[in-house]
XYZ file of C-alpha atoms in Angstrom:
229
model
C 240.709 121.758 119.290
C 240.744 125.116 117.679
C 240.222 127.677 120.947
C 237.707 129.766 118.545
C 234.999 127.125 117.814
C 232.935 127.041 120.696
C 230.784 124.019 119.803
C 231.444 120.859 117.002
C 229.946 117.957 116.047
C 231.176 115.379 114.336
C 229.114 112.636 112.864
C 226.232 113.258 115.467
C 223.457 110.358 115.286
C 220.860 110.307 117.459
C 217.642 107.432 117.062
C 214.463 107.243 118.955
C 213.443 103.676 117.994
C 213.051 103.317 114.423
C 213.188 106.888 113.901
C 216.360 108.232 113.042
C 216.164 112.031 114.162
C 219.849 113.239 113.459
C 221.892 111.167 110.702
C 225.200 112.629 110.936
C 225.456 116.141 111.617
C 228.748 117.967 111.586
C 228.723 121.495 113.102
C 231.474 124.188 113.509
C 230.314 127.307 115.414
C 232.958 129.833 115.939
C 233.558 132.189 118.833
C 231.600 135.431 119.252
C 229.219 134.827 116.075
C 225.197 134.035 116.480
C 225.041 130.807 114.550
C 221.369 129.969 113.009
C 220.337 126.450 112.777
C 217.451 126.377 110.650
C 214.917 124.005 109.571
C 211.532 122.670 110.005
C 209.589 121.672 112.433
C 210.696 117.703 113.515
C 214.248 118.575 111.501
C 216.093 117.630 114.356
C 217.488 121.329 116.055
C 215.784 120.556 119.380
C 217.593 117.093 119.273
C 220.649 118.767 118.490
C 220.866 121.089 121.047
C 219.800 118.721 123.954
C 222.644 116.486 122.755
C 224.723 119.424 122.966
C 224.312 120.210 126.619
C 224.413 116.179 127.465
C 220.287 116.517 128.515
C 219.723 113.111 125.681
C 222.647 110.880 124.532
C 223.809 110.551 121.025
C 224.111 106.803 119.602
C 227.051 107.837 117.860
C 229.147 110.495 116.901
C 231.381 113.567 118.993
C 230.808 116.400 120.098
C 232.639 119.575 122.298
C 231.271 122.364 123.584
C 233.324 125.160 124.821
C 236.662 122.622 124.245
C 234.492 119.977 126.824
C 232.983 116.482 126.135
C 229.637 117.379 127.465
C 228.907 114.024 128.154
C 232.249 113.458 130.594
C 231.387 117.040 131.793
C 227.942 118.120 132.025
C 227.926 120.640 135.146
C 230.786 122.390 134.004
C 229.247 122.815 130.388
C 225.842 124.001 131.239
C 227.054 126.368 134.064
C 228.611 128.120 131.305
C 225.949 128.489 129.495
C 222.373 129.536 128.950
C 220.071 127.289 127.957
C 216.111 128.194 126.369
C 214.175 124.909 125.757
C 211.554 124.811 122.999
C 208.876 123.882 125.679
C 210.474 125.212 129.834
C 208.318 123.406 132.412
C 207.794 126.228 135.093
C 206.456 125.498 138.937
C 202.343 126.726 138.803
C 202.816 128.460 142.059
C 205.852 130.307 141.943
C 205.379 134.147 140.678
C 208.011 135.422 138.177
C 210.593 136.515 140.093
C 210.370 133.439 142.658
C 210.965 131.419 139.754
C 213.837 133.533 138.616
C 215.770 133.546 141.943
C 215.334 129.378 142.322
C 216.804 129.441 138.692
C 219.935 132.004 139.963
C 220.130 130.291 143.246
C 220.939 127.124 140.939
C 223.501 129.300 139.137
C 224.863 130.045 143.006
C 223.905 133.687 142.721
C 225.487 134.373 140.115
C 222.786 137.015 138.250
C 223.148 140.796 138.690
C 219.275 141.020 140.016
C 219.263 144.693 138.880
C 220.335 143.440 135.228
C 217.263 140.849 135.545
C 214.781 143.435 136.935
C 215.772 145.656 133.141
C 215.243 142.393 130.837
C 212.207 141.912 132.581
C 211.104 145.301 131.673
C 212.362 145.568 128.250
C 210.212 142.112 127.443
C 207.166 143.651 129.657
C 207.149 141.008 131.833
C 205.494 141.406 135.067
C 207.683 140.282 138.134
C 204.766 139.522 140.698
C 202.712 137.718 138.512
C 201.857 133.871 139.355
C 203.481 131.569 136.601
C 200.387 129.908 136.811
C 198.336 132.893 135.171
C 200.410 133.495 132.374
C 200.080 132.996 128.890
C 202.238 130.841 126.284
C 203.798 134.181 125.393
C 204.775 135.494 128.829
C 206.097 132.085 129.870
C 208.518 132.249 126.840
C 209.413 135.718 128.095
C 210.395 134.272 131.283
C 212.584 131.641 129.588
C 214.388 134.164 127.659
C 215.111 136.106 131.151
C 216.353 132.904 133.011
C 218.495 132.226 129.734
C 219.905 135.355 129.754
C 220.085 136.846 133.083
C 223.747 135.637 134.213
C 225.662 136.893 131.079
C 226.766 133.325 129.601
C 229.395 133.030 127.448
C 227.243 130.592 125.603
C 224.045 131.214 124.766
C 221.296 128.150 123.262
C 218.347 129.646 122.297
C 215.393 126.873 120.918
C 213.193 128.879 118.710
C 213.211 131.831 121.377
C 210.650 134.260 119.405
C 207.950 131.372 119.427
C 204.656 132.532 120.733
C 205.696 136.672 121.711
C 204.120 139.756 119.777
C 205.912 141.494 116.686
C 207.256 144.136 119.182
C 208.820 141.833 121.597
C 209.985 139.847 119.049
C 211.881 142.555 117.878
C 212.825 143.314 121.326
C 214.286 139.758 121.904
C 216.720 140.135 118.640
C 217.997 143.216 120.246
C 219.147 141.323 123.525
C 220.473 138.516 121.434
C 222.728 140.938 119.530
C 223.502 142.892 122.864
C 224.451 139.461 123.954
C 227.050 138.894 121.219
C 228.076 142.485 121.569
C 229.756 141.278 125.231
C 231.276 138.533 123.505
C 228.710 135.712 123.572
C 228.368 132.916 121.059
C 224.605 132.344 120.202
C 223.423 128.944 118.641
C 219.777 130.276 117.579
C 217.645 127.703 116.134
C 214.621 128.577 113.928
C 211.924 127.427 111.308
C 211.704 131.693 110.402
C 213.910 132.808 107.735
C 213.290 136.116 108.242
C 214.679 136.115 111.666
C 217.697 134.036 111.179
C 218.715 136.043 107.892
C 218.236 139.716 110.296
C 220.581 138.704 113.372
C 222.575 135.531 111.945
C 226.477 135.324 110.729
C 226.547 132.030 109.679
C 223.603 129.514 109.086
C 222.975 125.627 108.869
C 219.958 124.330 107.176
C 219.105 120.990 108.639
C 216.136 118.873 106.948
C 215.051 115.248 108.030
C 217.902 114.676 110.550
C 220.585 116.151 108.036
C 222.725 119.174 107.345
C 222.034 119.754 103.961
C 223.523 123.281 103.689
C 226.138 125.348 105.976
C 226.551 129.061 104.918
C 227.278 132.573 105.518
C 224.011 134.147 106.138
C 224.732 136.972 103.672
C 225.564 134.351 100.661
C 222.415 132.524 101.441
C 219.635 134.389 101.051
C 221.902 136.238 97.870
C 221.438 132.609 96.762
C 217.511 132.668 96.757
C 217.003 135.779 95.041
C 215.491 135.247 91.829
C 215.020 137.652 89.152
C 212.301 137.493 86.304
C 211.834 139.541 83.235
């Protein structure tokens, strides 16, 4: 395997039933780059990316991530990486930062606390607050921070501007490219053009289960101008 693609699928089928929710998807995603995987909603991304980290199994198909079979090697794939879920289940009666130590004590400690404290302040997210009195917003906030907090080399973000305000949306695309500045690799997946064409390299365009376009990001939207006279 080439040592700069950090993830690749080959022929990736997953079915749920009758449903057939990825029909062959091939992926390269090369080292260092933020990598947008966008469609719409019921495409098949979130499918993707929990076969990628080993959390569903595929029917058929292969895939690596970060040169391991993440089915053969789960642990050593996800503590490698971090990981925001389109929908994180949080404990009611934790507070913030309760919740965000249990999630570095799973990591064995392995978050700079002081570096958590600052992305907690950057997204204005309130440390002593009770999960269970936050809104949709603040809870993504706090799933950005757990993603984010130990410095992976791999970052898997599942639409991670969903539910926050224009300013901390803006905010969030800022950590993601400070993230690739220190040499992450960021598979970002979105329904938002906008956001995928301001802080993507290279894009895939999945509809109905399959990759129907893989692009630079640049080329693409050039691609969707039209001009009328």
């Amino acid at each position: 395997m080439d040592q700069n693609i950090v993830i690749t699928t080959q022929g990736l089928r997953k079915s749920y039933g009758h449903v057939h929710a990825l029909q062959g998807v091939n992926l390269d995603v090369r080292r260092g780059e933020v990598f947008g995987f966008l469609g719409p909603n019921g495409s098949g991304k979130t499918t993707t990316i929990r076969c990628l980290l080993d959390l569903i199994r595929p029917n058929g198909g292969t895939v690596r991530v970060l040169g391991l079979n993440p089915q053969a090697n789960p642990l050593a794939v996800r503590a490698r990486a971090g990981y925001l879920p389109g929908e994180l289940r949080l404990e009611d009666n934790m507070t913030v930062e309760g919740a965000l130590r249990f999630f570095n004590r799973l990591r064995n400690n392995k978050a700079d606390w002081n570096f958590t404290r600052r992305l907690a302040e950057r997204l204005d997210l309130d440390l002593k607050t009770p999960i269970k009195n936050l809104s949709k917003g603040n809870k993504q906030k706090v799933g950005l921070v757990q993603a984010l907090m130990h410095r992976p080399e791999l970052l898997l973000l599942d639409e991670p501007t969903l539910g926050l305000d224009p300013l901390i949306q803006q905010e969030t695309l800022r950590l993601i490219r400070e993230a690739k500045a220190e040499g992450a690799t960021v598979f970002l997946s979105s329904h938002i053009l906008s956001e995928v064409q301001e802080i993507t390299d290279h894009v895939a365009i999945i509809r109905g289960g399959v990759v129907v376009e893989v692009a630079e990001t640049a080329a693409l939207i050039n691609r969707a101008l039209r001009r009328a006279r």
